[in-house]
Short mmCIF file of C-alpha atoms and ligand atoms in Angstrom, two decimals:
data_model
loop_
_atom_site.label_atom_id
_atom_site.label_comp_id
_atom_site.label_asym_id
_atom_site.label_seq_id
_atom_site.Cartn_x
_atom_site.Cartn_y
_atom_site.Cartn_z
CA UNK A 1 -1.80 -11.54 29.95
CA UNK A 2 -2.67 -10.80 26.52
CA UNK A 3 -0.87 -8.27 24.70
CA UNK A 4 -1.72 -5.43 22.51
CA UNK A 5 0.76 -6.25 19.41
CA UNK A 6 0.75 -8.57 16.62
CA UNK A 7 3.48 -8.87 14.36
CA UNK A 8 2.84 -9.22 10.16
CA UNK A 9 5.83 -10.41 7.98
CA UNK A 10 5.04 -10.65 4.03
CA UNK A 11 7.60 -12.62 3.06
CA UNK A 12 8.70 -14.73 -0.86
CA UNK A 13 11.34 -17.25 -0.43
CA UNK A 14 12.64 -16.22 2.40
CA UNK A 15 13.87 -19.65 4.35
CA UNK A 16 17.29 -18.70 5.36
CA UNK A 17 16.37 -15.07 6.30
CA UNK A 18 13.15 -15.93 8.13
CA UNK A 19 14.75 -17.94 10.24
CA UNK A 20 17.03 -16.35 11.35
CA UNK A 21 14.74 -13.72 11.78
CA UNK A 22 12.10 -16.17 13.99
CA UNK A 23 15.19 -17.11 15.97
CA UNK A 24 15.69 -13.44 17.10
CA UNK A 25 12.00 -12.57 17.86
CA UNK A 26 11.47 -15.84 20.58
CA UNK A 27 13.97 -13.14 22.78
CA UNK A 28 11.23 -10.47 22.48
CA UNK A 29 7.91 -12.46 23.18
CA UNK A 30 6.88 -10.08 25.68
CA UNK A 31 6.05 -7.36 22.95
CA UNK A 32 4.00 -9.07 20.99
CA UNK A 33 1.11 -11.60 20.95
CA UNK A 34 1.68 -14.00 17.77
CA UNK A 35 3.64 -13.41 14.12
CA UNK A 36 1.55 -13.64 11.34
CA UNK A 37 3.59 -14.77 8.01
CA UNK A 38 1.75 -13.95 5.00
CA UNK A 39 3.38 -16.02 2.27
CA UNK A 40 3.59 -14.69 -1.49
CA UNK A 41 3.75 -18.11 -3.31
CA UNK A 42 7.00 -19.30 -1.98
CA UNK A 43 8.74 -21.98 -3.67
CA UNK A 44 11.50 -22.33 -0.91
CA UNK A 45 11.08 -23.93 2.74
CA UNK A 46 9.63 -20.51 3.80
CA UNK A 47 5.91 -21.86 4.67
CA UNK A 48 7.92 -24.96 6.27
CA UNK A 49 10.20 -22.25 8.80
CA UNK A 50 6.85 -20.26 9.77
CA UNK A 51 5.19 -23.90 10.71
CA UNK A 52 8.15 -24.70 12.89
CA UNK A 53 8.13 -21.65 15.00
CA UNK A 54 4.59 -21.63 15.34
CA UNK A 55 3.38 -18.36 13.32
CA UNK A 56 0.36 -18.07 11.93
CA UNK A 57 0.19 -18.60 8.49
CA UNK A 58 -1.45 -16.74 5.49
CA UNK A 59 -1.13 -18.09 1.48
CA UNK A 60 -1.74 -14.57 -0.61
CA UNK A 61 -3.85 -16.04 -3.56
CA UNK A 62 -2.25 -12.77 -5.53
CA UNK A 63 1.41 -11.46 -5.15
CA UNK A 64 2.04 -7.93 -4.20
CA UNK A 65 3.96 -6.26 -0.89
CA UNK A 66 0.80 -4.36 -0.04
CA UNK A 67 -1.76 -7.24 -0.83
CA UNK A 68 0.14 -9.28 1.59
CA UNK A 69 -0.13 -6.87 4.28
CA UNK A 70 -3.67 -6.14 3.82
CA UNK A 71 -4.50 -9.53 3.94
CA UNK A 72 -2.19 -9.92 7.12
CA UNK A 73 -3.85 -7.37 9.15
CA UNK A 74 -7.23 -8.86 8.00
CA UNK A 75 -6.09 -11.64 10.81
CA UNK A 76 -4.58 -9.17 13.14
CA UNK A 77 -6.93 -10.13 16.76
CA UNK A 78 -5.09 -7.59 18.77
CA UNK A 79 -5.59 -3.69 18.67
CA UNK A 80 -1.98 -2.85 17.18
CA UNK A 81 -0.03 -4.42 14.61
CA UNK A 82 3.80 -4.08 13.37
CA UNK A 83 5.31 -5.04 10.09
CA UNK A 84 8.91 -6.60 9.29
CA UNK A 85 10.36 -7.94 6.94
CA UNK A 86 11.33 -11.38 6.51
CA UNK A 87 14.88 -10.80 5.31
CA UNK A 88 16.13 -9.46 8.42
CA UNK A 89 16.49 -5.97 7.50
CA UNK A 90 13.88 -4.43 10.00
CA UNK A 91 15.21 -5.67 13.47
CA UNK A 92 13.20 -6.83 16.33
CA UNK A 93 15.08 -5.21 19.18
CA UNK A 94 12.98 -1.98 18.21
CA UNK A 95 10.23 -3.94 19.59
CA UNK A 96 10.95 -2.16 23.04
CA UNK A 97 11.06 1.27 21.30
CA UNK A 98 7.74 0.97 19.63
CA UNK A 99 6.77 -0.03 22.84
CA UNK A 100 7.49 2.03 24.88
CA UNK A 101 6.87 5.58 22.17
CA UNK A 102 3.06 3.33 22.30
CA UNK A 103 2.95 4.10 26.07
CA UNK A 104 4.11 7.78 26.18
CA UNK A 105 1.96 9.03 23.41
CA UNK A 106 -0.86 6.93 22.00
CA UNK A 107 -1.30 7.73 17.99
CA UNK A 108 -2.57 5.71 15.46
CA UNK A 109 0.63 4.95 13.89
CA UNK A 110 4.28 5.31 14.48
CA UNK A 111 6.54 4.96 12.03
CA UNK A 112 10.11 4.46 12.29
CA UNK A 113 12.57 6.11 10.37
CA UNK A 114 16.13 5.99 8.96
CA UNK A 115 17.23 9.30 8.62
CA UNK A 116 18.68 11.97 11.33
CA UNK A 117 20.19 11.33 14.41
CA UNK A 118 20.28 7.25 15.85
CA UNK A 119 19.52 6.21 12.70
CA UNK A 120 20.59 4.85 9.20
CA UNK A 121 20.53 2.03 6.79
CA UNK A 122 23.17 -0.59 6.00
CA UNK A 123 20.18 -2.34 2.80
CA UNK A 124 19.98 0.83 1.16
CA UNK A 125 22.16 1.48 -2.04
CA UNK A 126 22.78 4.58 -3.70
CA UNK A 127 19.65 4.28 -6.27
CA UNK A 128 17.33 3.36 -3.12
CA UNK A 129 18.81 6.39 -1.49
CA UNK A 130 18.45 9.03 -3.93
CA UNK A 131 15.20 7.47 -4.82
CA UNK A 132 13.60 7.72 -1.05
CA UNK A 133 15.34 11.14 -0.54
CA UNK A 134 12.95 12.32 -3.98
CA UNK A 135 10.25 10.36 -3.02
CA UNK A 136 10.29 11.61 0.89
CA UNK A 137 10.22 15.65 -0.63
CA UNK A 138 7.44 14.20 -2.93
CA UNK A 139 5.54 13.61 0.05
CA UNK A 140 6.34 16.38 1.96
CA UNK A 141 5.73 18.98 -0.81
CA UNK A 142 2.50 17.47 -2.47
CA UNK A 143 1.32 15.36 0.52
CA UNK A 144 2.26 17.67 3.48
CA UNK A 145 3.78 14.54 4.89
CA UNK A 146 6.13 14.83 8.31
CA UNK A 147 7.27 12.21 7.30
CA UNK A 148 11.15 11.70 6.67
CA UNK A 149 11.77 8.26 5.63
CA UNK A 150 8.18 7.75 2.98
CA UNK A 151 9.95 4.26 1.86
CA UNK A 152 10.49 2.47 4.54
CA UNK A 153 7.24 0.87 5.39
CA UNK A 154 8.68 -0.35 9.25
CA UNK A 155 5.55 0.92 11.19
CA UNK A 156 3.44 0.45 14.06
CA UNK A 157 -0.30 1.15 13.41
CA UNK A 158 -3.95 0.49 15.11
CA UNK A 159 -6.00 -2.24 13.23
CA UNK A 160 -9.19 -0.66 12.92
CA UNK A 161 -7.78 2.77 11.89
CA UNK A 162 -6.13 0.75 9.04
CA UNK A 163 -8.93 -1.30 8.22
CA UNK A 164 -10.78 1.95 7.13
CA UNK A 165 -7.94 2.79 4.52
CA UNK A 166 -9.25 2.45 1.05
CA UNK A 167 -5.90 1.22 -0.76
CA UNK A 168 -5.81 1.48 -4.55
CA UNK A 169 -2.42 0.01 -5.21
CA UNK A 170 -1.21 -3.68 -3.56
CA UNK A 171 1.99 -3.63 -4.86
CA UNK A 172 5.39 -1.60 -3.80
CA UNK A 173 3.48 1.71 -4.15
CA UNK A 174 1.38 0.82 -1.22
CA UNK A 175 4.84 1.70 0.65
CA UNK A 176 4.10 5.81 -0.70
CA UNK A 177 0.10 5.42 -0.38
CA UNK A 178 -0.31 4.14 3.42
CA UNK A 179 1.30 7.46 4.81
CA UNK A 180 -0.90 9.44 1.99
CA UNK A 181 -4.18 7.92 3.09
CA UNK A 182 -3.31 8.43 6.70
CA UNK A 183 -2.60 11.67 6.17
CA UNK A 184 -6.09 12.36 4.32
CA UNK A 185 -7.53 10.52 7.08
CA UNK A 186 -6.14 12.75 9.92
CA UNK A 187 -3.95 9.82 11.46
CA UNK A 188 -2.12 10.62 14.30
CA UNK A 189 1.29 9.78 14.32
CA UNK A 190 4.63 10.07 16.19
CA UNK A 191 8.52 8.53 14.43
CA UNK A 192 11.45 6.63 16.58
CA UNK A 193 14.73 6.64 15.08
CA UNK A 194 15.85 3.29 13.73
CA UNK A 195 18.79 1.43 11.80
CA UNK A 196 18.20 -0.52 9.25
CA UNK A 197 20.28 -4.04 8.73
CA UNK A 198 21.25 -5.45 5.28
CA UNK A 199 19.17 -8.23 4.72
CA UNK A 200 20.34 -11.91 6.00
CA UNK A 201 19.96 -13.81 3.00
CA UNK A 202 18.40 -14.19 -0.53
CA UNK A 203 17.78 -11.79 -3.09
CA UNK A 204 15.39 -8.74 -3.27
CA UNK A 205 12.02 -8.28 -4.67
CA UNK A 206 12.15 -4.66 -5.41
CA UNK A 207 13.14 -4.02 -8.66
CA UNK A 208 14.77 -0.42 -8.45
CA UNK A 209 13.56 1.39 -11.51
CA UNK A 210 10.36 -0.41 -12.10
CA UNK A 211 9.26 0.17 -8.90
CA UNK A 212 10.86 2.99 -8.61
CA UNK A 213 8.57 4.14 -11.42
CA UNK A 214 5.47 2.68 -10.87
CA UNK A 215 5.77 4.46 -7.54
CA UNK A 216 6.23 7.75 -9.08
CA UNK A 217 2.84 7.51 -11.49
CA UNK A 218 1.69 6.22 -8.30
CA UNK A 219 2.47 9.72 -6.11
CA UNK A 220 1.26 11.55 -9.61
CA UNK A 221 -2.30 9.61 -9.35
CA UNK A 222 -2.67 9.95 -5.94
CA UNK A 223 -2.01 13.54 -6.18
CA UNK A 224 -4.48 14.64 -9.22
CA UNK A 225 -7.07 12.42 -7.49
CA UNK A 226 -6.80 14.02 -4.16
N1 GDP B 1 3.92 -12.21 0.70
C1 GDP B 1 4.70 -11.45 -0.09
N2 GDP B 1 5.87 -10.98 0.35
C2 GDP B 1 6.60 -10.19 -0.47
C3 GDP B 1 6.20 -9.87 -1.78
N3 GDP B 1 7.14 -9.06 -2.34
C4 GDP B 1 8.10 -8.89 -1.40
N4 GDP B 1 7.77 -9.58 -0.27
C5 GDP B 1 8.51 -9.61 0.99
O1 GDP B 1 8.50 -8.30 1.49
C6 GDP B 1 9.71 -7.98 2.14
C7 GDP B 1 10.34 -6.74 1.51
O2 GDP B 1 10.82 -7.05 0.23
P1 GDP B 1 12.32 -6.77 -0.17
O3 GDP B 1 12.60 -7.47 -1.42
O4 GDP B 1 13.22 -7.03 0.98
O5 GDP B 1 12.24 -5.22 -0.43
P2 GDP B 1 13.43 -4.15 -0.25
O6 GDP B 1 13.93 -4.30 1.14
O7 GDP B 1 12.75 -2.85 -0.48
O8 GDP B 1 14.43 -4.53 -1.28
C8 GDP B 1 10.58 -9.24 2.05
O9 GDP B 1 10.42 -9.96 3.24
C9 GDP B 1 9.97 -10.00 0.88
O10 GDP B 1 10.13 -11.40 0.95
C10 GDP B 1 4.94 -10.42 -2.24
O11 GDP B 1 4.49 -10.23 -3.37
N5 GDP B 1 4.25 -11.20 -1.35
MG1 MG B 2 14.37 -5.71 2.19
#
């Protein structure tokens, strides 16, 4: 039978991570109907990793975390889509949990979290911390976001909902506008706790404080243009 989820996974030289990562989703096929790996110029074995366990593959002709997973979900065939990571720090065996919160109450998006109880990070440092904790209140105060966890970008979310989301910004402010627009655009949404893993391998893209700034003028445009 055909299932309802697809799974989207930008990921930049990512070989070691990813596969790992492709190794641990074969035990969760029942969740999901194909991973689609959407592949920002790579100049490791990453494309090479995706081939052998038979994803889907997308080249991004631009770079950019939120250009890569607009273009993924431009492929997306099923009703629902996820998106992970391809370093390993979002972990497949919430699969079941996204699941299952899908079946009890069916919003447009759920978002998992790693703050309160059953849930935490072992990626974040102490600049991504404070930053998300600011960020988060951003939201919350300017946005009237429920949100508790604005960074995080681990979330489940219905393809056509998202295909009507007008996104300004493709690169790591898309993480801050997605939960903005679905807010202005009367998403439903529910949260599961979650724990975060440190990633396998490999370095990150995020660059703390330019990203870390470009997402603020991002929250500060977002907000004037409201
Ligand atoms: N396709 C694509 N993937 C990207 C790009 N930038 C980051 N990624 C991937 O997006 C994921 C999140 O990036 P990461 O560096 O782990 O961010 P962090 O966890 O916030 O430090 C990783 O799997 C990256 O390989 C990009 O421009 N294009
Ligand atoms: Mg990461």
């Amino acid at each position: 039978m055909k299932k309802n989820i697809s799974i989207v996974i930008p990921a930049r030289n990512e070989e070691k991570s990813l596969k790992i990562l492709l190794k641990k989703f074969d035990k969760f096929k029942k969740y999901y109907e194909e991973i689609i790996i959407v592949d920002g110029k790579s100049v490791d074995k990453t494309i090479s990793v995706a081939r052998e366990f038979g994803c889907k593959i997308i080249k991004q002709k631009k770079l950019g975390y939120g250009d890569a997973i607009i273009q993924g979900v431009n492929q997306v065939k099923t009703k629902y889509f996820i998106i992970f990571d391809a370093d390993g720090s979002k972990d497949p065996i919430y699969l079941k949990k996204f699941s299952n919160e899908l079946k009890k109450n069916r919003n447009n998006i759920i978002f998992a979290e790693r703050y309160g109880k059953n849930a935490g990070s072992l990626d974040d440092t102490f600049i991504t911390h404070i930053g998300n904790r600011i960020f988060t209140i951003m939201g919350k105060i300017f946005f009237g976001l429920k949100l508790n966890d604005i960074l995080h970008t681990f979330f489940l979310c219905e393809v056509n909902k998202f295909k009507k989301l007008r996104f300004k910004y493709k690169d790591f402010v898309f993480c801050v506008e997605f939960p903005i627009l679905a807010k202005k655009n009367n998403l439903g949404s529910s949260f599961i706790p979650t724990v975060e893993k440190k990633r396998y391998s490999g370095v990150p893209k995020v660059r703390s404080f330019v990203d870390g700034l470009k997402i603020l003028i991002g929250m500060i445009d977002l907000f004037i243009k409201k």
